[in-house]
XYZ file of C-alpha atoms in Angstrom:
572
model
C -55.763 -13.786 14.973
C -54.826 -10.492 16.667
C -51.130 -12.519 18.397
C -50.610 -14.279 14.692
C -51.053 -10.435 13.480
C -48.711 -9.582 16.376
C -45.909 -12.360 15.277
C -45.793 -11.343 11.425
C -45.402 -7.965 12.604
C -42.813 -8.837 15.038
C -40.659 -11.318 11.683
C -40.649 -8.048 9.763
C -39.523 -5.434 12.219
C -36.478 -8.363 12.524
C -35.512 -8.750 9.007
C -35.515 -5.260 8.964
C -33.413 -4.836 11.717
C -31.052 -7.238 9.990
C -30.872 -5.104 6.806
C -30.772 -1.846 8.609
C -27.543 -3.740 10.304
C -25.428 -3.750 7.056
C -26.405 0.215 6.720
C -25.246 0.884 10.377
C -21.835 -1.041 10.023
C -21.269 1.075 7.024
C -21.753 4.285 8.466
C -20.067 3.920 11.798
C -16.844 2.424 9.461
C -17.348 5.639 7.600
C -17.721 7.899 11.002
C -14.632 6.105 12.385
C -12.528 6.370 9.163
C -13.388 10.215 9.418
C -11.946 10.293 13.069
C -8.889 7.916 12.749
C -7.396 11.318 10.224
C -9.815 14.306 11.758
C -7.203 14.812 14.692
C -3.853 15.203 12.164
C -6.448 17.227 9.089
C -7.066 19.691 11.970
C -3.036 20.450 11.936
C -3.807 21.716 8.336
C -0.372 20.081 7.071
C 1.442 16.719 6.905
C 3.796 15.691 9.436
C 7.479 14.995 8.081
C 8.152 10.823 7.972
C 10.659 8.382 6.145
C 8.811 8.829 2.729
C 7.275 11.809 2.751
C 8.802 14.198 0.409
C 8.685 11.202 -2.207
C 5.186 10.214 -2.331
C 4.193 13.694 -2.249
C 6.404 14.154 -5.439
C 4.472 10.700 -6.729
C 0.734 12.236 -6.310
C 1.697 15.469 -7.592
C 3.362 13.929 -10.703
C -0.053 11.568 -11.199
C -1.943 14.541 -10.673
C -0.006 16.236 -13.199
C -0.726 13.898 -15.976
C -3.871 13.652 -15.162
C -4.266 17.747 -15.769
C -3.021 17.135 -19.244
C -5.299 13.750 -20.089
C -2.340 11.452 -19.447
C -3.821 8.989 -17.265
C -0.992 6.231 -16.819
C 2.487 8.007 -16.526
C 5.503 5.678 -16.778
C 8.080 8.742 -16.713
C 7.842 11.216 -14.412
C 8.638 14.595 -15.681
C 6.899 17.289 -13.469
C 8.659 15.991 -10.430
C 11.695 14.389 -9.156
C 13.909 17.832 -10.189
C 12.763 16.775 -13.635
C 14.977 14.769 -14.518
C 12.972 11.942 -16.583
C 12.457 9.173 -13.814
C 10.688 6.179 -15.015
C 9.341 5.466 -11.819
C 5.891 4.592 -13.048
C 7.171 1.523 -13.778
C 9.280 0.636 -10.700
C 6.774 1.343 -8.215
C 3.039 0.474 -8.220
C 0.964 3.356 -8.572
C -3.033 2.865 -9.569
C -3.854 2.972 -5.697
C -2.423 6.031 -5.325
C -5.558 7.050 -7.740
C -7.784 8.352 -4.953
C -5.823 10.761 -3.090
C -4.628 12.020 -6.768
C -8.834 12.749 -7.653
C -9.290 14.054 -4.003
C -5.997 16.420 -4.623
C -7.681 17.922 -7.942
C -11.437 17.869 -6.891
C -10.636 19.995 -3.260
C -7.112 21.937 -4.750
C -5.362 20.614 -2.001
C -2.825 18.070 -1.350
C -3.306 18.151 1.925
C -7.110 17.490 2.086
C -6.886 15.397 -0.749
C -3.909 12.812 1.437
C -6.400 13.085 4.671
C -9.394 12.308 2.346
C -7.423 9.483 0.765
C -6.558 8.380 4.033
C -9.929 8.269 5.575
C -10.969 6.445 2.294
C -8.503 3.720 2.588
C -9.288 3.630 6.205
C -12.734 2.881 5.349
C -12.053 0.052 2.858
C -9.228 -1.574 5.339
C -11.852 -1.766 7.979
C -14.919 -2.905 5.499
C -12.713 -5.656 4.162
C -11.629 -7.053 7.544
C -15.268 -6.535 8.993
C -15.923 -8.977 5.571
C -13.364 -11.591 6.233
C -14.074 -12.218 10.000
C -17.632 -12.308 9.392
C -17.299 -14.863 6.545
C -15.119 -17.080 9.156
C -17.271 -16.383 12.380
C -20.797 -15.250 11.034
C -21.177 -12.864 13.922
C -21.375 -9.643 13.213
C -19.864 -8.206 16.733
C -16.858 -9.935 16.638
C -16.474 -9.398 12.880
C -17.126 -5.296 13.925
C -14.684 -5.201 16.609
C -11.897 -6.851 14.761
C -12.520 -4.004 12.239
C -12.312 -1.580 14.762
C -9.030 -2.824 16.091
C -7.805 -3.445 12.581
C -8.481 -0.065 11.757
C -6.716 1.624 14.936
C -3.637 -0.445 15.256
C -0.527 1.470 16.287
C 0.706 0.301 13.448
C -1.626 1.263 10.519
C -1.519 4.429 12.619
C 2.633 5.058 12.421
C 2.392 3.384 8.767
C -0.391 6.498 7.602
C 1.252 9.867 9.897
C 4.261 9.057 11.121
C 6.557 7.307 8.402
C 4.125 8.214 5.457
C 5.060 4.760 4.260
C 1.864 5.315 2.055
C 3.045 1.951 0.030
C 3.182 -0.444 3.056
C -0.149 1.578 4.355
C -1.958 0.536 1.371
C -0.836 -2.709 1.639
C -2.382 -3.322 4.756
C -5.654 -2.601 3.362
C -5.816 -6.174 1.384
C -3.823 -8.136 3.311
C -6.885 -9.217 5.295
C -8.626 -10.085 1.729
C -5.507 -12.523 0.499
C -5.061 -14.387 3.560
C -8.841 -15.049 4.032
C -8.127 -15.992 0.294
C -5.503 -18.376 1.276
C -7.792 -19.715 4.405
C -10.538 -20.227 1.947
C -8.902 -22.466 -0.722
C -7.309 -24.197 1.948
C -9.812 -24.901 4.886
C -13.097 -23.255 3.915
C -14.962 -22.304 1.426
C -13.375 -23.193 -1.568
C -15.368 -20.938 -4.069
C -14.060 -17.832 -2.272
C -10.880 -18.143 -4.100
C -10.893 -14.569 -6.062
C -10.382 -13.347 -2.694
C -6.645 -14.668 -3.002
C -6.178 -13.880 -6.107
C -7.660 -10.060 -5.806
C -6.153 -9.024 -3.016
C -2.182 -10.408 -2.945
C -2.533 -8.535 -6.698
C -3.391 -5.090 -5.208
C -1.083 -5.549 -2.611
C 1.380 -5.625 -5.109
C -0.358 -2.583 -6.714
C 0.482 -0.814 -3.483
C 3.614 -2.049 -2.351
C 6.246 -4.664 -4.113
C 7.911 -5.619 -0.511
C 4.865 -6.521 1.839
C 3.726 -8.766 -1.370
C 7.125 -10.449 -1.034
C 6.247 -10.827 2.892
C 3.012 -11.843 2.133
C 3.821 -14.666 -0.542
C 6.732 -15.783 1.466
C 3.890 -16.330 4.904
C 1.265 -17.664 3.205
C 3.895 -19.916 1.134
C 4.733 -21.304 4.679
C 1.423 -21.644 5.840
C 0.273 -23.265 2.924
C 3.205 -26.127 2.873
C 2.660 -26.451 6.533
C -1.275 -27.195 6.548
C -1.372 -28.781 3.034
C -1.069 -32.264 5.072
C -4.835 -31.297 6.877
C -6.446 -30.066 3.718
C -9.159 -32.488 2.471
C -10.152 -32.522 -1.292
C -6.624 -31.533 -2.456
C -7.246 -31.294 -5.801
C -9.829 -29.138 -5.860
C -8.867 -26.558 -3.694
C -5.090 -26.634 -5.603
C -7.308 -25.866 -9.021
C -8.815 -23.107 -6.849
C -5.559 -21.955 -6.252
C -4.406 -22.054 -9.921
C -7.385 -19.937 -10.470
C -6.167 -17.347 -7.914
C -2.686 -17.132 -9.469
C -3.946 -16.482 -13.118
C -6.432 -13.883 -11.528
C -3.433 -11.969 -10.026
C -1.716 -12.158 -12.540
C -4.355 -10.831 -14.590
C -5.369 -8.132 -12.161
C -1.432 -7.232 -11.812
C -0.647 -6.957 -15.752
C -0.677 -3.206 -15.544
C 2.314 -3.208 -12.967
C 3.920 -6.652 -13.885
C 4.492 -6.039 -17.564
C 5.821 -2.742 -17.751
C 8.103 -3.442 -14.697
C 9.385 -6.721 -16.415
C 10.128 -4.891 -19.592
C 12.619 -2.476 -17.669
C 14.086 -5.506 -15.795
C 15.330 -7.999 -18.812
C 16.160 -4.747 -20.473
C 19.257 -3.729 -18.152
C 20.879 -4.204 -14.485
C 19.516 -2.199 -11.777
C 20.899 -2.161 -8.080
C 18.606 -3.427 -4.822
C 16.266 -0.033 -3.828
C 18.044 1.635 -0.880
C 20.189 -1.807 0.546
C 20.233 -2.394 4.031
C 21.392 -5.084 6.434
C 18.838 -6.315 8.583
C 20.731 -7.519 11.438
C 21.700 -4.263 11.740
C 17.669 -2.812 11.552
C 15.900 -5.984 13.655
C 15.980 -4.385 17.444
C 16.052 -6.651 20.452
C 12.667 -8.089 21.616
C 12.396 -6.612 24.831
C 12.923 -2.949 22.901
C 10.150 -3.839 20.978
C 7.919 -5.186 23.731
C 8.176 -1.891 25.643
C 7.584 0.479 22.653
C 4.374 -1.545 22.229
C 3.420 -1.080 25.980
C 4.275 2.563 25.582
C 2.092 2.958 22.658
C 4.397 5.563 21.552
C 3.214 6.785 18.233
C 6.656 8.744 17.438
C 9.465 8.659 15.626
C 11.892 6.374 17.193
C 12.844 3.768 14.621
C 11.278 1.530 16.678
C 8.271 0.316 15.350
C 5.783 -2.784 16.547
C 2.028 -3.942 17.333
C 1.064 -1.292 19.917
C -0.337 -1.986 23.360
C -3.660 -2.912 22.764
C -2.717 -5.461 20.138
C 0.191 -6.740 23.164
C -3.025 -7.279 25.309
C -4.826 -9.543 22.838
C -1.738 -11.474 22.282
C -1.153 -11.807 26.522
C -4.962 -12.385 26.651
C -5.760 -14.781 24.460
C -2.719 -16.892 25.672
C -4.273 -17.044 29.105
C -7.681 -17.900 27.449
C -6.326 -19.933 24.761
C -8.671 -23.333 25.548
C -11.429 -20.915 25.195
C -10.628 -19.341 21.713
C -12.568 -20.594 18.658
C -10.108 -23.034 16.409
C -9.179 -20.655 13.884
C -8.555 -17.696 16.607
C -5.963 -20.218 18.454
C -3.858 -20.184 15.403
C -4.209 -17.060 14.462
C -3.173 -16.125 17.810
C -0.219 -18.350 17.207
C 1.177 -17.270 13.871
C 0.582 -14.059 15.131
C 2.478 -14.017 18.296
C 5.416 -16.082 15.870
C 5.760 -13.330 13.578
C 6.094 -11.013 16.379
C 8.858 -12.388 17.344
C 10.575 -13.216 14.282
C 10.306 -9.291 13.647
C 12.849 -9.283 16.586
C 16.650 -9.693 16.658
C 15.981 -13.037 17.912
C 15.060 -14.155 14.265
C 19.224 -15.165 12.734
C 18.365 -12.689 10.226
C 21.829 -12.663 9.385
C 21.213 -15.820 7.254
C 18.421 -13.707 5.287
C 21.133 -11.343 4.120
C 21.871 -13.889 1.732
C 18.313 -14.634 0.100
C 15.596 -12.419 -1.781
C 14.368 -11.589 1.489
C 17.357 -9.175 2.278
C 15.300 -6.418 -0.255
C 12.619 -5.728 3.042
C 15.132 -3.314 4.559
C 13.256 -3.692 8.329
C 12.047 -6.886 9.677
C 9.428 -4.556 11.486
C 7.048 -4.412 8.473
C 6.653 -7.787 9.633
C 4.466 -6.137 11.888
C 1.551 -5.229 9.329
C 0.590 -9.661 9.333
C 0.686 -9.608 13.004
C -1.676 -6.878 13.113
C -4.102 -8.443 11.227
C -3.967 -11.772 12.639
C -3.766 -10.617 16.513
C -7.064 -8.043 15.088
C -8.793 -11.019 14.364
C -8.262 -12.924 17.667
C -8.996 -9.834 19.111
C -12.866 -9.390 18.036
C -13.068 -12.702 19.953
C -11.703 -11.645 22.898
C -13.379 -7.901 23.143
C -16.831 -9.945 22.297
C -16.640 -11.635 25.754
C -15.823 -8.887 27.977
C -18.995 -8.835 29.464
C -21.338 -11.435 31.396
C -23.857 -13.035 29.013
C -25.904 -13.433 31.712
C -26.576 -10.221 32.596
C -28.146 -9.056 29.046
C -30.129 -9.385 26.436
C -28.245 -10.954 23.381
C -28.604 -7.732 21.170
C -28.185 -5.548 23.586
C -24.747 -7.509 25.062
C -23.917 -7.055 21.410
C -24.553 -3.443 20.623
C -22.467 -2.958 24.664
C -19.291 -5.181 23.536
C -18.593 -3.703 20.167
C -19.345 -0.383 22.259
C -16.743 -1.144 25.094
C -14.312 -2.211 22.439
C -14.432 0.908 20.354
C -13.992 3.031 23.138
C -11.131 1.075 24.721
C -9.498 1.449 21.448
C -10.276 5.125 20.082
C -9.059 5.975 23.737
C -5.532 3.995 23.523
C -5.369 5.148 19.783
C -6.426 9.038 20.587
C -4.029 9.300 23.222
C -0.841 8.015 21.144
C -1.572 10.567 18.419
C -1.717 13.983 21.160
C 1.548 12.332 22.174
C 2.732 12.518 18.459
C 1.394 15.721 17.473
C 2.662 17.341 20.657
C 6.214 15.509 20.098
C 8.612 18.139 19.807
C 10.336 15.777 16.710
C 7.258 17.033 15.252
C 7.516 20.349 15.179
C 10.264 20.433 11.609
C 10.841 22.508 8.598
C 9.756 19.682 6.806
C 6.721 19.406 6.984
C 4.219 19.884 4.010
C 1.748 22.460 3.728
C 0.135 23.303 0.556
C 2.282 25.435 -2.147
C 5.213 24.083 -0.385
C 8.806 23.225 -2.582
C 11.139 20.611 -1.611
C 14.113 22.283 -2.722
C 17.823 21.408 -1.462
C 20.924 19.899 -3.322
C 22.309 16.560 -3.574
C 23.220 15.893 -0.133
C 19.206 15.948 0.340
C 18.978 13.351 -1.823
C 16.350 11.347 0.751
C 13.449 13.827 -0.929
C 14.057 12.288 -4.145
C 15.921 8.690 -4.041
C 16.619 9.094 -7.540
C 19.845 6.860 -6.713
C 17.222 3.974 -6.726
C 15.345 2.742 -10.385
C 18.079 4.317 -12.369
C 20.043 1.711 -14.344
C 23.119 0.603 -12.539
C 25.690 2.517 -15.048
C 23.576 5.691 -14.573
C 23.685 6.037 -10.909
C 27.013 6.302 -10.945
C 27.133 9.423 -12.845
C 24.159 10.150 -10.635
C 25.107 14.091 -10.562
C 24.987 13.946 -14.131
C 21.632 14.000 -13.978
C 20.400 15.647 -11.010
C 22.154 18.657 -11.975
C 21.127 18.423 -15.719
C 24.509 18.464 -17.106
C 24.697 17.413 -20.773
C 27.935 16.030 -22.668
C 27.999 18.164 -25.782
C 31.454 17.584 -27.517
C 33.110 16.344 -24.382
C 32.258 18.860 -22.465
C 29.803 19.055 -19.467
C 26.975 21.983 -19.987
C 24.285 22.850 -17.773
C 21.113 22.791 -19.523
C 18.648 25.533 -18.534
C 15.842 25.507 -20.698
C 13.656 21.848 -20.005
C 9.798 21.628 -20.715
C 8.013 19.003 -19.034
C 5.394 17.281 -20.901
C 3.286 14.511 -20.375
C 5.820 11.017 -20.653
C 8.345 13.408 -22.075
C 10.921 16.202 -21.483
C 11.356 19.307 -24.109
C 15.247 20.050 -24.252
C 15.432 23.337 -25.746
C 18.942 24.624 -25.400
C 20.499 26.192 -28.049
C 24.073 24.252 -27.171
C 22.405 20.959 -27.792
C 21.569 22.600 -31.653
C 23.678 21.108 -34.854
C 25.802 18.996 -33.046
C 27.565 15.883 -34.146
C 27.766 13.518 -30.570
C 25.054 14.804 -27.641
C 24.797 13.126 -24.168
C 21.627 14.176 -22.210
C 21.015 14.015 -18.641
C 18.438 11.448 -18.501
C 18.946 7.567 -18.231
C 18.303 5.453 -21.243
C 15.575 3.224 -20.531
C 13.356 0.941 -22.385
C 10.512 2.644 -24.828
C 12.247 6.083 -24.813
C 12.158 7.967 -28.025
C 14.340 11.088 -28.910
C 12.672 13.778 -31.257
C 13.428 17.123 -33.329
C 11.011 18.243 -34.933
C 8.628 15.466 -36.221
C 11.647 13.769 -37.070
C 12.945 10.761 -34.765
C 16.780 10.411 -33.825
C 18.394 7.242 -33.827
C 19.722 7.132 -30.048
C 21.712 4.639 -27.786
C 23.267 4.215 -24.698
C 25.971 6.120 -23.392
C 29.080 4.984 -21.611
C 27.148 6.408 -18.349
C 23.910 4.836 -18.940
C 22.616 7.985 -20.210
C 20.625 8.626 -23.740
C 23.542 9.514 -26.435
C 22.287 11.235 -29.842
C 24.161 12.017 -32.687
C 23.859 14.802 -35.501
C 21.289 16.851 -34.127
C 19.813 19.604 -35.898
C 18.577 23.345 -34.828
C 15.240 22.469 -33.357
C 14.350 21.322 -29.805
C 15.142 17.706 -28.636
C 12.413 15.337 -27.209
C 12.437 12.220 -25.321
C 9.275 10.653 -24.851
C 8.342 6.743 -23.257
C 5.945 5.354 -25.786
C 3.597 2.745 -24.535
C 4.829 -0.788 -26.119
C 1.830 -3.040 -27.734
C 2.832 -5.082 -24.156
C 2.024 -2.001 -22.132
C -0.918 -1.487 -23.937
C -2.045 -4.896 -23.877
C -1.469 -4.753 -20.180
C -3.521 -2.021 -19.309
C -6.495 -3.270 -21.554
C -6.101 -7.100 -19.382
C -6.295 -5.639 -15.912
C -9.256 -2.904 -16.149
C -11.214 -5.615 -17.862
C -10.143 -7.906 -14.962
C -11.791 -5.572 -12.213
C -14.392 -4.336 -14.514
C -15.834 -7.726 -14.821
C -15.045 -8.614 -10.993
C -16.780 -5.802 -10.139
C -20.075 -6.815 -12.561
C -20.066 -9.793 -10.840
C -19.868 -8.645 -7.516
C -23.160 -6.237 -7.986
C -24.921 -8.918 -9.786
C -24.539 -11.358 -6.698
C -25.381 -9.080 -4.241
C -28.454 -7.800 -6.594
C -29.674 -11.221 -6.672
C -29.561 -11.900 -3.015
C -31.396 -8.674 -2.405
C -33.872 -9.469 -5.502
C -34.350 -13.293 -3.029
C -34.944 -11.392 0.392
């Protein structure tokens, strides 16, 4: 009786050992998001990178709105030199949501960036920790993929030293789509939302690495469609996925749409990419350097390099699905390369990515994956008991990479290209005139015919009877600029310094103006009266409609995600 007593106890103290597990993931992901920004938070500012000055200007125009109760902006007023720039819908913008609430709840950009940072660092890991666990079922490997995922060089040089804050977001659901993809394909089928969910906040984060994305996993898919069994079924499943993104991506898709059938805009900041793909054996060594700075040169990182040399030499040992991820992995890698003819991109939709390196985001995730395999047999079996080899592996691992990872950012931090007036502390004012013009890129999202009269409207120059006048007086308001000049007053034939796009509305008074489009793509208005002009964006019925179809979409995902995991806890 007393050894049956014994046994029963034992069963318990296991299962809950295997519930505590899930609670100890979470917090060491949580610990370890804390760390991977505690080093740069500690510098009390924000290190000066490609994008910096204009995703600052992005979450202090949300956060603006948000201050006045306007809680999806299309035209940004508060920023951008004020000049009425519709880039709410040009470039995704509901992930930027959490470093906006951190920015207002601590009164800090700063600390609201590095919490935003540590949150998406959190989620990036989680969903990767998810992924490999639902393809492996081992909790180790799944962990120390995370871990790797999570301090890749280049998540790392994505997040503090190019503040390419869309592309970092990105990475956080790339793991989630091409599980989704590896599901519907190969696995199991009914984890299709996955897909669906996650390329449609990738493209709520960033409109390039969903091109990327679509244009891999459109390769993939052609390429293993031959081995996929029950092909009908899973291509339903993937029907299903494409109406869920585009469901989910409604709030981006529609109003973007609108503004592209409406006029001609030029390519975003056009670049040649044979000129931007470095040679392979550049890229090679800044990966073995794990050089975290600013060199324009930007790849996998060392550790990743390892996994890839690694798993090559114990490539009959990998698991099936690590041996070609290890593959496609090690292909992109070199396709990021000059040795890719990207010359023949140049002339297809692919020529928008501007730097084959962002290829590197897909190789991290893939070689992250083979690389929870590899860590998990570092050490003899033989010599340990299973949990504890376990608890030792994922230990090993984490150190091995926290050490490679710590030591790249002292490097950066240190890095006397570092050290710059630009940098952004709270309070500061990007400030400078056109030749600065990298703080703003208002060149790019402005209709083709404005941006050619470009100074028009950085310098706020009306046409008011032919003549140029610099307008002084300009309110911002929510969606809406105040022009209150008195030369603008009883006037038969006003041009103002704003670009006419779609669902903008000109004002005096309660009173709206008939307006249309000038010769320089600007808003013209005729027979104006003595009180102040107005242009607002009113939401279409589309936008509207939109909005209403994609917060119902994750509303209900989300219901449904709680309720299955309820249900399986109610079963336990």
């Amino acid at each position: 009786m007393i050894v049956i007593y014994m046994c029963k106890g034992v069963n318990r103290m296991q299962k809950i050992l295997k519930k505590c597990d899930s609670i100890v993931i979470v917090v060491l992901l949580l610990l370890l998001s804390v760390i991977f920004v505690f080093p740069l938070y500690a510098q009390h500012q924000l290190y000066f990178g490609d994008d910096l000055v204009y995703h600052i200007n992005r979450i202090r125009e949300l956060a603006d709105n948000i201050s006045h109760r306007n809680y999806f902006p299309q035209l940004y007023t508060y920023n951008y030199r004020e000049t009425g720039f519709l880039l709410g819908s040009f470039y995704p913008q509901i992930t930027l949501y959490p470093f906006v609430i951190a920015s207002l709840i601590l009164h800090s950009t700063v600390n609201g960036i590095y919490v935003g940072f540590a949150f998406y660092s959190f989620l990036s890991m989680f969903f990767m920790y998810l992924v490999v666990n639902k393809i492996c079922h081992q909790k180790d490997v799944a962990l120390i993929s995370a871990i790797i995922y999570g301090f890749c060089t280049y998540r790392t040089v994505d997040a503090f030293v190019r503040f390419a804050l869309g592309e970092y977001l990105a990475m956080v659901f790339i793991p989630l789509a091409l599980y989704g993809l590896y599901a519907i394909m190969f696995g199991n089928k009914k984890d299709w939302p996955y897909l669906g969910i996650g390329l449609s906040f990738i493209l709520l984060s960033h409109v390039l690495s969903t091109l990327l994305c679509v244009v891999i996993m459109a390769i993939l898919f052609f390429v293993g469609f031959y081995w996929m069994s029950d092909k009908k079924g899973r291509l339903i499943r993937c029907c299903y996925a494409v109406i869920l993104f585009m469901a989910s991506s409604a709030i981006y898709l529609v109003p973007f749409l609108q503004q592209q059938l409406y006029q001609e805009y030029d390519q975003p900041a056009p670049l040649d990419l044979v000129a931007t793909a470095f040679p392979l054996d550049k890229i090679f060594l800044n990966s073995l350097s794990n050089t975290f700075e600013r060199t324009g040169i930007y790849s996998i990182g060392l550790i990743l390099l390892l996994v890839m040399f690694f798993g090559f030499i114990y490539f009959s040992k990998l698991s099936k699905v690590s041996k070609i991820s290890l593959v496609i992995g090690s292909v992109i890698f070199v396709v990021s390369s000059s040795v890719f003819p990207w010359g023949i991109m140049m002339r297809t939709p692919i020529k928008v990515i501007q730097f084959p390196f962002r290829l590197s985001a897909f190789s991290s995730v893939l070689l992250s994956f083979v690389g929870g395999e590899l860590f998990s047999r570092v050490l003899p079996k033989k010599k340990f008991d299973p949990r504890f080899y376990k608890i030792a592996t994922v230990g090993v691992a984490t150190v091995i990479m926290l050490g490679t990872w710590y030591s790249g950012v002292k490097q950066f931090i240190s890095s006397p290209a570092s050290t710059t007036d630009d940098n952004f502390i709270d309070g500061k004012v990007y400030a400078g005139d056109k030749e600065r013009v990298y703080y703003w890129n208002l060149d790019q999202y402005n209709p083709k015919k404005a941006v050619e009269h470009l100074d028009d409207i950085f310098y706020h120059q009306a046409t008011v009877a032919g003549k140029k006048v610099n307008l002084q007086k300009i309110k911002s308001i929510p969606d809406g600029l105040i022009y209150e000049d008195k030369t603008l007053k009883n006037q038969k034939v006003v041009i103002l310094p704003i670009a006419n796009y779609k669902n903008l509305h000109v004002y005096q008074g309660k009173k709206e103006l008939l307006s249309s489009e000038s010769k320089t793509g600007m808003i013209e208005v005729k027979n104006t009266n003595s009180a102040p002009i107005t242009v607002r964006y009113r939401k279409s019925m589309a936008d509207k409609l939109s909005i209403f179809v994609s917060l119902t979409t994750w509303i209900v995902l989300l219901l449904v995600v709680i309720i299955k995991n309820l249900s399986k806890v109610l079963r336990k």
